[in-house]
């Protein structure tokens, strides 16, 4: 049924390789099948101007695709002189998603930037980014707690993201590129451990969907995120 | 309960004044309470390069706030030299929403640009933009059909958008600025007449929400969009 | 003679609707016939860096056309990433014109920005902008005086602007788009109540003109500005 | 009276050194006293896209100040990434002024760009630019006529520009920097041999002026331009 | 002596992992010690406009550092809106170096872009980029020859690059970050198999150097490049 | 042999005209044959942010070509909105070269900017820029020492630059444009009086070169720079 021969509720293999780069306070290479994203967390002892003096920190995200992460080479945003609307949309989503589980007061007056750079793309780059960014953030915060810079854990919960879609009339989990490019609906869910929702972005493509369809996609997303939560825990243990 | 004293499922007054500017092929000033957006549809007999020779047209959206549409003056994006991520996100949403009800083959090799310029902002500018853009598009397409440039109506259905949110724990319809700035969740729904969904963007702010919350917001949105569909019909009749 | 059938010294109808938007400290929608400009005055308690510590304020202008204010859609300057030379020229003219009647010391260390956004264009947008900006400024300063933030009125006089031109050999007042696009000379005058001149910009187009021609245009401008001064007074009374 | 000890109607020494650079089809270094501008005319056998197929040519101007042409170093516009409003205003004026004396049909489908680069500034850089640009243009067109590329002279007349102002209450000719920075009014006149006017830009600074003042400045400008016309002729003879 | 305890003529371990990403026609992850660069070769059947119709192809390079490739996070060039001078300098060097061994006529009318993205930086990123880019290019050209798109091998030789410097008065090979930041001279050599030089860029830092010093650095570079040539061959065999 | 009929080790005539502009603290027009560069040194009593509080000054360079300095007109970088990679590369080289002979502590907390603007280009503009910039710097520092702002001379030595190349198989000194555009190798040397090297940039074009070739070019450069050192001394004496 699916080009990938996966069952409708079957995710691709998830791997998380922590410590992929040595300079970042936290880092991992997360793979959802052939989609590979390098996520790093950088801690800086400064905050954006509009936060100064409030006793709070900030968590933000940045996202980029390497030019040849995709089937055909895309031009470099730095060469074009601006980030695309898509890039900015994803960056905003990453930051918002991670902030939904962080107590910025406990973080103190510091900023953590989560850089998500797509090394290879095969669908689901934004959801892999969010899921991997949590791992990088967890590792960086672990370091801050170990060093005593932070007393009380500012991370309240795990957060993960997954895409679902309606493919040939069937709701399916974790779209790869082939599925994504011909799905009737494409939905990204950002979920928090315990069943809460941080964000839903569900877009009809070609065909529209109804309330029932939305619910079925949400339930698939819960299955998927449970798998990611387990992989995140595994990667950040010990 | 609500700062506006409205019932949870009560929308603000909607008015749509068509023909607000004389040059555009379709135009209206749409108001959701104190939020006022000028929507124009411009028909051009050219299409983006990547569509050439396919026998299809294109529908796209642009969005901007006048600098003093808001409580405090915002700097002009043209002066800053780039459009914000928020602006680009909204522009993409407007275009996608309108395209969800247009048959681009029936439109023929022409482009319709929907410009949504916010004259005054009080929450819900993107949903007012989408709802008003449909009116401008309808008027412009009516003109093309009258002149014989288009034979068969490319607009398959009405599309409208509304925001809902969880305010002080209660799901409410059509957030104004005061509600929006302190809501726990903020969701924008783009719905199609007949109950189909074109897009859901639901974001937790401060508090997260669950499946039940999402459903209750969606049901409020249906109530709201039914009101907008009626106002659209009324504005474009005769 | 004139495409508009107006007499050579006849202006288009002028209307000024104050309070057009609710957030700005002063605002109006000014119409010169079919040319409609929204002018807002925004008061900010900060000044440009180069003025700090001098005990003076600043008055500046910004100008933009909505993309479909004109016969054919123009691209958005924010999307192109820069303001055109024409836009910048007009912005500089608006600021200079308004400052010619303001005592910046009496204004105190605050900045007033006059945003002039053209909703619909039919010739004379820059002169309508200046004339309407004075109204918005007057209203904003009235508010500052009422609240006691300013003790002594910093506005020394009224300022208004009008375009004149030589059309088919005849000097005419207040060019509309049809006249403007085929006039031999196009002159914008910024005049101050009482007969003083703040600015003359007179450009030959196709044909040149001589001293006598310049004088005749100036005299037409005085007639036109007297009409605008009256409309400004009327709009800001009471 | 004047810081320069000049009589009110006395210009600074004008010198025009033709052939200052070897690659341009026409070039000169023009000096108005200590103001020195390098003007080059570049002929290119191509025209702007919007002119194609009309059998006409184009004449345009560009303007820049070297960073240390002035008392204190200004930052380089290329480094800032955009041209200032002032630069664009002057560029537009240069092009418009030169086009006022050129028959674009006789020029044929080619473009002449007049680059005016200020080597040293002491007031009046835009008027020196226009006056020198005419010389560069004349030389370039002479070459095109000599080579037979152009049959009939497209230059209908000489054009020159000069600034005048009201200094300490007295109308004076050809302001230098010291005068310019404290003048009550500053007017730039672009005149055509024979007494016609191509452009007037007269701005009140500090004090306003009246019709009589405008006329007196215009008459001074005529005296000044007569001197420039003579110097232009002298430089381009033989 | 050296912070790394290496002998003066001792390189860091070089590893080249080919096929690191699946979409590119050629790719490798090259490591010089802790410096890791992902190099991809993208083949496109189009050439820059200025080459059209000449029967030649083009080889060009692009370079970027991931924001947290370095000790402290650098801002993203795409976010700043332009590439730094350093980035552009390195990009030009990569393209020039690779073109020095490619016969562009044999390549045919196609372009190969070599993207060098630094995953982790510890000195020598530009030399690792050039050395890895050759591998990616070799793999991509192998593919073009296998498919028959290219008949005759356009790659005439191997090219590699290495940095040398004078550290505490001693010429040393392959500077790492600690050495680089305190070296008296820093030289990058691009060498071609067989002893020819493609490029020398030798800069004094703090102290200057003389002819003898330059020669000693060049000889070290030859030792280093011999090692890289061997690793390149090894990686691209079979 | 050489298009210019010069002997292989013969430079073009060098002239240095100091005081070419009156506002700069130091200035000269330097000519290498038909290549003419205006070099100015601007002293500012401020330093870049990253140097504050270190008790050091800064020396930096900027470079530009006038649009018609070359055979065919180049577009203005300010109009294109960015500086080319070539421009930035040359600017960085100018700054680095001059800093190699300046003791920044002795300079005190001030910045000297060396602006090199090419009036006319005929090959070797970057080397003429560096050589002329030293003269402008010397004159500016002389002024600072005369006024007592600097006690001890921060300039440790002369620095000059020259290009060499392999033309038709023969190493030649000081390439002009005709030679440069068909040379097999193009090398720029920045040398310090007494035989030390500040920078070597040697690039193969078409053909590569070997160690022997590099040495022969370096020796030519020494001959050339000796001539420039003499001209610099002559220009800055008394």
PDB file of N, CA and C in Angstrom, chain A residues 83-86 88-89 92 96 100 192 195-204 208-211 214-215 218-219 222, chain B residues 83-86 88-89 92 96 100 192 195-204 208-211 214-215 218-219 222:
ATOM      1  N   UNK A  83      16.329  33.965   4.251  1.00  0.00           N
ATOM      2  CA  UNK A  83      15.731  32.678   4.583  1.00  0.00           C
ATOM      3  C   UNK A  83      14.332  32.631   3.992  1.00  0.00           C
ATOM      4  N   UNK A  84      13.970  31.474   3.486  1.00  0.00           N
ATOM      5  CA  UNK A  84      12.649  31.325   2.870  1.00  0.00           C
ATOM      6  C   UNK A  84      11.560  31.385   3.932  1.00  0.00           C
ATOM      7  N   UNK A  85      10.341  31.590   3.472  1.00  0.00           N
ATOM      8  CA  UNK A  85       9.201  31.554   4.378  1.00  0.00           C
ATOM      9  C   UNK A  85       9.094  30.196   5.064  1.00  0.00           C
ATOM     10  N   UNK A  86       9.333  29.137   4.317  1.00  0.00           N
ATOM     11  CA  UNK A  86       9.283  27.789   4.891  1.00  0.00           C
ATOM     12  C   UNK A  86      10.293  27.652   6.032  1.00  0.00           C
ATOM     13  N   UNK A  88      11.630  29.940   7.901  1.00  0.00           N
ATOM     14  CA  UNK A  88      11.255  30.742   9.067  1.00  0.00           C
ATOM     15  C   UNK A  88      10.082  30.119   9.815  1.00  0.00           C
ATOM     16  N   UNK A  89       9.173  29.561   9.072  1.00  0.00           N
ATOM     17  CA  UNK A  89       8.022  28.903   9.691  1.00  0.00           C
ATOM     18  C   UNK A  89       8.491  27.740  10.566  1.00  0.00           C
ATOM     19  N   UNK A  92      10.361  28.939  13.747  1.00  0.00           N
ATOM     20  CA  UNK A  92       9.432  29.407  14.773  1.00  0.00           C
ATOM     21  C   UNK A  92       8.758  28.229  15.475  1.00  0.00           C
ATOM     22  N   UNK A  96       8.996  27.348  19.511  1.00  0.00           N
ATOM     23  CA  UNK A  96       7.738  27.311  20.252  1.00  0.00           C
ATOM     24  C   UNK A  96       7.546  25.942  20.907  1.00  0.00           C
ATOM     25  N   UNK A 100       7.530  25.047  25.012  1.00  0.00           N
ATOM     26  CA  UNK A 100       6.304  24.565  25.665  1.00  0.00           C
ATOM     27  C   UNK A 100       6.599  23.617  26.829  1.00  0.00           C
ATOM     28  N   UNK A 192       3.334  16.194  23.857  1.00  0.00           N
ATOM     29  CA  UNK A 192       4.073  16.206  25.111  1.00  0.00           C
ATOM     30  C   UNK A 192       3.781  14.897  25.824  1.00  0.00           C
ATOM     31  N   UNK A 195       0.229  12.845  26.825  1.00  0.00           N
ATOM     32  CA  UNK A 195      -0.966  12.990  26.006  1.00  0.00           C
ATOM     33  C   UNK A 195      -1.384  14.410  25.681  1.00  0.00           C
ATOM     34  N   UNK A 196      -0.646  15.380  26.195  1.00  0.00           N
ATOM     35  CA  UNK A 196      -1.019  16.761  25.884  1.00  0.00           C
ATOM     36  C   UNK A 196      -0.500  17.152  24.499  1.00  0.00           C
ATOM     37  N   UNK A 197      -1.149  18.162  23.922  1.00  0.00           N
ATOM     38  CA  UNK A 197      -0.787  18.639  22.585  1.00  0.00           C
ATOM     39  C   UNK A 197      -0.088  19.987  22.708  1.00  0.00           C
ATOM     40  N   UNK A 198       1.040  20.149  22.062  1.00  0.00           N
ATOM     41  CA  UNK A 198       1.693  21.458  22.032  1.00  0.00           C
ATOM     42  C   UNK A 198       1.320  22.197  20.744  1.00  0.00           C
ATOM     43  N   UNK A 199       1.180  21.442  19.662  1.00  0.00           N
ATOM     44  CA  UNK A 199       0.871  22.111  18.392  1.00  0.00           C
ATOM     45  C   UNK A 199       0.328  21.103  17.388  1.00  0.00           C
ATOM     46  N   UNK A 200      -0.652  21.560  16.633  1.00  0.00           N
ATOM     47  CA  UNK A 200      -1.174  20.794  15.499  1.00  0.00           C
ATOM     48  C   UNK A 200      -1.103  21.691  14.280  1.00  0.00           C
ATOM     49  N   UNK A 201      -0.541  21.197  13.201  1.00  0.00           N
ATOM     50  CA  UNK A 201      -0.584  21.913  11.924  1.00  0.00           C
ATOM     51  C   UNK A 201      -1.019  20.903  10.884  1.00  0.00           C
ATOM     52  N   UNK A 202      -2.284  21.010  10.497  1.00  0.00           N
ATOM     53  CA  UNK A 202      -2.840  20.004   9.602  1.00  0.00           C
ATOM     54  C   UNK A 202      -3.366  20.701   8.362  1.00  0.00           C
ATOM     55  N   UNK A 203      -2.818  20.346   7.212  1.00  0.00           N
ATOM     56  CA  UNK A 203      -3.124  21.037   5.976  1.00  0.00           C
ATOM     57  C   UNK A 203      -3.677  20.069   4.950  1.00  0.00           C
ATOM     58  N   UNK A 204      -4.781  20.457   4.346  1.00  0.00           N
ATOM     59  CA  UNK A 204      -5.308  19.650   3.248  1.00  0.00           C
ATOM     60  C   UNK A 204      -4.483  19.923   2.002  1.00  0.00           C
ATOM     61  N   UNK A 208      -9.630  17.679   0.992  1.00  0.00           N
ATOM     62  CA  UNK A 208      -9.788  18.179   2.355  1.00  0.00           C
ATOM     63  C   UNK A 208     -10.115  17.002   3.270  1.00  0.00           C
ATOM     64  N   UNK A 209     -10.204  17.255   4.569  1.00  0.00           N
ATOM     65  CA  UNK A 209     -10.496  16.176   5.503  1.00  0.00           C
ATOM     66  C   UNK A 209     -11.527  16.685   6.502  1.00  0.00           C
ATOM     67  N   UNK A 210     -12.023  15.781   7.323  1.00  0.00           N
ATOM     68  CA  UNK A 210     -13.049  16.212   8.274  1.00  0.00           C
ATOM     69  C   UNK A 210     -12.608  15.906   9.709  1.00  0.00           C
ATOM     70  N   UNK A 211     -13.512  16.162  10.635  1.00  0.00           N
ATOM     71  CA  UNK A 211     -13.196  16.002  12.049  1.00  0.00           C
ATOM     72  C   UNK A 211     -12.703  14.596  12.361  1.00  0.00           C
ATOM     73  N   UNK A 214      -9.152  14.170  11.213  1.00  0.00           N
ATOM     74  CA  UNK A 214      -8.214  14.836  12.106  1.00  0.00           C
ATOM     75  C   UNK A 214      -7.939  13.988  13.346  1.00  0.00           C
ATOM     76  N   UNK A 215      -9.006  13.398  13.888  1.00  0.00           N
ATOM     77  CA  UNK A 215      -8.845  12.574  15.087  1.00  0.00           C
ATOM     78  C   UNK A 215      -8.005  11.339  14.818  1.00  0.00           C
ATOM     79  N   UNK A 218      -4.458  12.313  14.697  1.00  0.00           N
ATOM     80  CA  UNK A 218      -3.947  12.599  16.040  1.00  0.00           C
ATOM     81  C   UNK A 218      -3.621  11.308  16.786  1.00  0.00           C
ATOM     82  N   UNK A 219      -4.473  10.312  16.610  1.00  0.00           N
ATOM     83  CA  UNK A 219      -4.207   9.048  17.319  1.00  0.00           C
ATOM     84  C   UNK A 219      -2.969   8.333  16.782  1.00  0.00           C
ATOM     85  N   UNK A 222       0.004   9.974  18.316  1.00  0.00           N
ATOM     86  CA  UNK A 222       0.298   9.550  19.694  1.00  0.00           C
ATOM     87  C   UNK A 222       1.118   8.270  19.708  1.00  0.00           C
TER      88      UNK A 222
ATOM     89  N   UNK B  83      10.495  40.899   4.970  1.00  0.00           N
ATOM     90  CA  UNK B  83       9.247  40.529   5.610  1.00  0.00           C
ATOM     91  C   UNK B  83       9.546  39.593   6.768  1.00  0.00           C
ATOM     92  N   UNK B  84       8.823  39.755   7.855  1.00  0.00           N
ATOM     93  CA  UNK B  84       9.051  38.931   9.042  1.00  0.00           C
ATOM     94  C   UNK B  84       8.613  37.498   8.771  1.00  0.00           C
ATOM     95  N   UNK B  85       9.075  36.601   9.625  1.00  0.00           N
ATOM     96  CA  UNK B  85       8.644  35.215   9.545  1.00  0.00           C
ATOM     97  C   UNK B  85       7.130  35.118   9.705  1.00  0.00           C
ATOM     98  N   UNK B  86       6.576  35.906  10.617  1.00  0.00           N
ATOM     99  CA  UNK B  86       5.128  35.898  10.839  1.00  0.00           C
ATOM    100  C   UNK B  86       4.394  36.297   9.559  1.00  0.00           C
ATOM    101  N   UNK B  88       5.373  36.077   6.469  1.00  0.00           N
ATOM    102  CA  UNK B  88       5.500  35.056   5.433  1.00  0.00           C
ATOM    103  C   UNK B  88       4.628  33.840   5.745  1.00  0.00           C
ATOM    104  N   UNK B  89       4.563  33.507   7.031  1.00  0.00           N
ATOM    105  CA  UNK B  89       3.737  32.378   7.447  1.00  0.00           C
ATOM    106  C   UNK B  89       2.272  32.649   7.091  1.00  0.00           C
ATOM    107  N   UNK B  92       1.630  32.563   3.259  1.00  0.00           N
ATOM    108  CA  UNK B  92       1.567  31.198   2.759  1.00  0.00           C
ATOM    109  C   UNK B  92       0.222  30.563   3.111  1.00  0.00           C
ATOM    110  N   UNK B  96      -2.564  29.133   0.432  1.00  0.00           N
ATOM    111  CA  UNK B  96      -2.925  27.720   0.527  1.00  0.00           C
ATOM    112  C   UNK B  96      -4.424  27.558   0.758  1.00  0.00           C
ATOM    113  N   UNK B 100      -7.250  25.886  -1.853  1.00  0.00           N
ATOM    114  CA  UNK B 100      -7.950  24.636  -1.496  1.00  0.00           C
ATOM    115  C   UNK B 100      -9.359  24.572  -2.072  1.00  0.00           C
ATOM    116  N   UNK B 192     -14.163  24.748   5.134  1.00  0.00           N
ATOM    117  CA  UNK B 192     -14.814  24.817   3.833  1.00  0.00           C
ATOM    118  C   UNK B 192     -16.292  24.535   4.046  1.00  0.00           C
ATOM    119  N   UNK B 195     -18.438  21.448   6.029  1.00  0.00           N
ATOM    120  CA  UNK B 195     -17.849  20.762   7.169  1.00  0.00           C
ATOM    121  C   UNK B 195     -16.440  20.222   6.978  1.00  0.00           C
ATOM    122  N   UNK B 196     -15.877  20.421   5.785  1.00  0.00           N
ATOM    123  CA  UNK B 196     -14.507  19.944   5.585  1.00  0.00           C
ATOM    124  C   UNK B 196     -13.496  20.927   6.170  1.00  0.00           C
ATOM    125  N   UNK B 197     -12.308  20.394   6.457  1.00  0.00           N
ATOM    126  CA  UNK B 197     -11.239  21.201   7.052  1.00  0.00           C
ATOM    127  C   UNK B 197     -10.169  21.448   5.986  1.00  0.00           C
ATOM    128  N   UNK B 198      -9.743  22.699   5.827  1.00  0.00           N
ATOM    129  CA  UNK B 198      -8.617  22.972   4.935  1.00  0.00           C
ATOM    130  C   UNK B 198      -7.324  23.067   5.728  1.00  0.00           C
ATOM    131  N   UNK B 199      -7.418  23.609   6.933  1.00  0.00           N
ATOM    132  CA  UNK B 199      -6.194  23.764   7.727  1.00  0.00           C
ATOM    133  C   UNK B 199      -6.533  23.972   9.197  1.00  0.00           C
ATOM    134  N   UNK B 200      -5.728  23.361  10.044  1.00  0.00           N
ATOM    135  CA  UNK B 200      -5.795  23.598  11.483  1.00  0.00           C
ATOM    136  C   UNK B 200      -4.407  24.009  11.937  1.00  0.00           C
ATOM    137  N   UNK B 201      -4.322  25.103  12.666  1.00  0.00           N
ATOM    138  CA  UNK B 201      -3.059  25.479  13.308  1.00  0.00           C
ATOM    139  C   UNK B 201      -3.384  25.789  14.746  1.00  0.00           C
ATOM    140  N   UNK B 202      -3.054  24.861  15.632  1.00  0.00           N
ATOM    141  CA  UNK B 202      -3.438  25.013  17.022  1.00  0.00           C
ATOM    142  C   UNK B 202      -2.199  24.966  17.889  1.00  0.00           C
ATOM    143  N   UNK B 203      -1.962  26.025  18.612  1.00  0.00           N
ATOM    144  CA  UNK B 203      -0.734  26.169  19.366  1.00  0.00           C
ATOM    145  C   UNK B 203      -1.028  26.377  20.836  1.00  0.00           C
ATOM    146  N   UNK B 204      -0.333  25.607  21.659  1.00  0.00           N
ATOM    147  CA  UNK B 204      -0.456  25.823  23.097  1.00  0.00           C
ATOM    148  C   UNK B 204       0.380  27.039  23.485  1.00  0.00           C
ATOM    149  N   UNK B 208      -0.836  23.538  27.847  1.00  0.00           N
ATOM    150  CA  UNK B 208      -1.078  22.674  26.687  1.00  0.00           C
ATOM    151  C   UNK B 208      -2.541  22.255  26.722  1.00  0.00           C
ATOM    152  N   UNK B 209      -2.977  21.537  25.683  1.00  0.00           N
ATOM    153  CA  UNK B 209      -4.375  21.106  25.626  1.00  0.00           C
ATOM    154  C   UNK B 209      -4.397  19.650  25.168  1.00  0.00           C
ATOM    155  N   UNK B 210      -5.568  19.048  25.236  1.00  0.00           N
ATOM    156  CA  UNK B 210      -5.626  17.640  24.868  1.00  0.00           C
ATOM    157  C   UNK B 210      -6.633  17.429  23.729  1.00  0.00           C
ATOM    158  N   UNK B 211      -6.841  16.183  23.371  1.00  0.00           N
ATOM    159  CA  UNK B 211      -7.713  15.852  22.244  1.00  0.00           C
ATOM    160  C   UNK B 211      -9.101  16.455  22.406  1.00  0.00           C
ATOM    161  N   UNK B 214      -9.037  20.116  21.670  1.00  0.00           N
ATOM    162  CA  UNK B 214      -8.944  20.377  20.233  1.00  0.00           C
ATOM    163  C   UNK B 214     -10.311  20.246  19.573  1.00  0.00           C
ATOM    164  N   UNK B 215     -11.041  19.207  19.977  1.00  0.00           N
ATOM    165  CA  UNK B 215     -12.369  18.984  19.385  1.00  0.00           C
ATOM    166  C   UNK B 215     -13.332  20.111  19.717  1.00  0.00           C
ATOM    167  N   UNK B 218     -12.558  23.025  17.569  1.00  0.00           N
ATOM    168  CA  UNK B 218     -13.006  22.791  16.199  1.00  0.00           C
ATOM    169  C   UNK B 218     -14.516  23.030  16.064  1.00  0.00           C
ATOM    170  N   UNK B 219     -15.269  22.586  17.091  1.00  0.00           N
ATOM    171  CA  UNK B 219     -16.728  22.770  17.002  1.00  0.00           C
ATOM    172  C   UNK B 219     -17.110  24.242  17.087  1.00  0.00           C
ATOM    173  N   UNK B 222     -16.604  25.756  13.734  1.00  0.00           N
ATOM    174  CA  UNK B 222     -17.662  25.477  12.761  1.00  0.00           C
ATOM    175  C   UNK B 222     -18.808  26.473  12.920  1.00  0.00           C
TER     176      UNK B 222
END
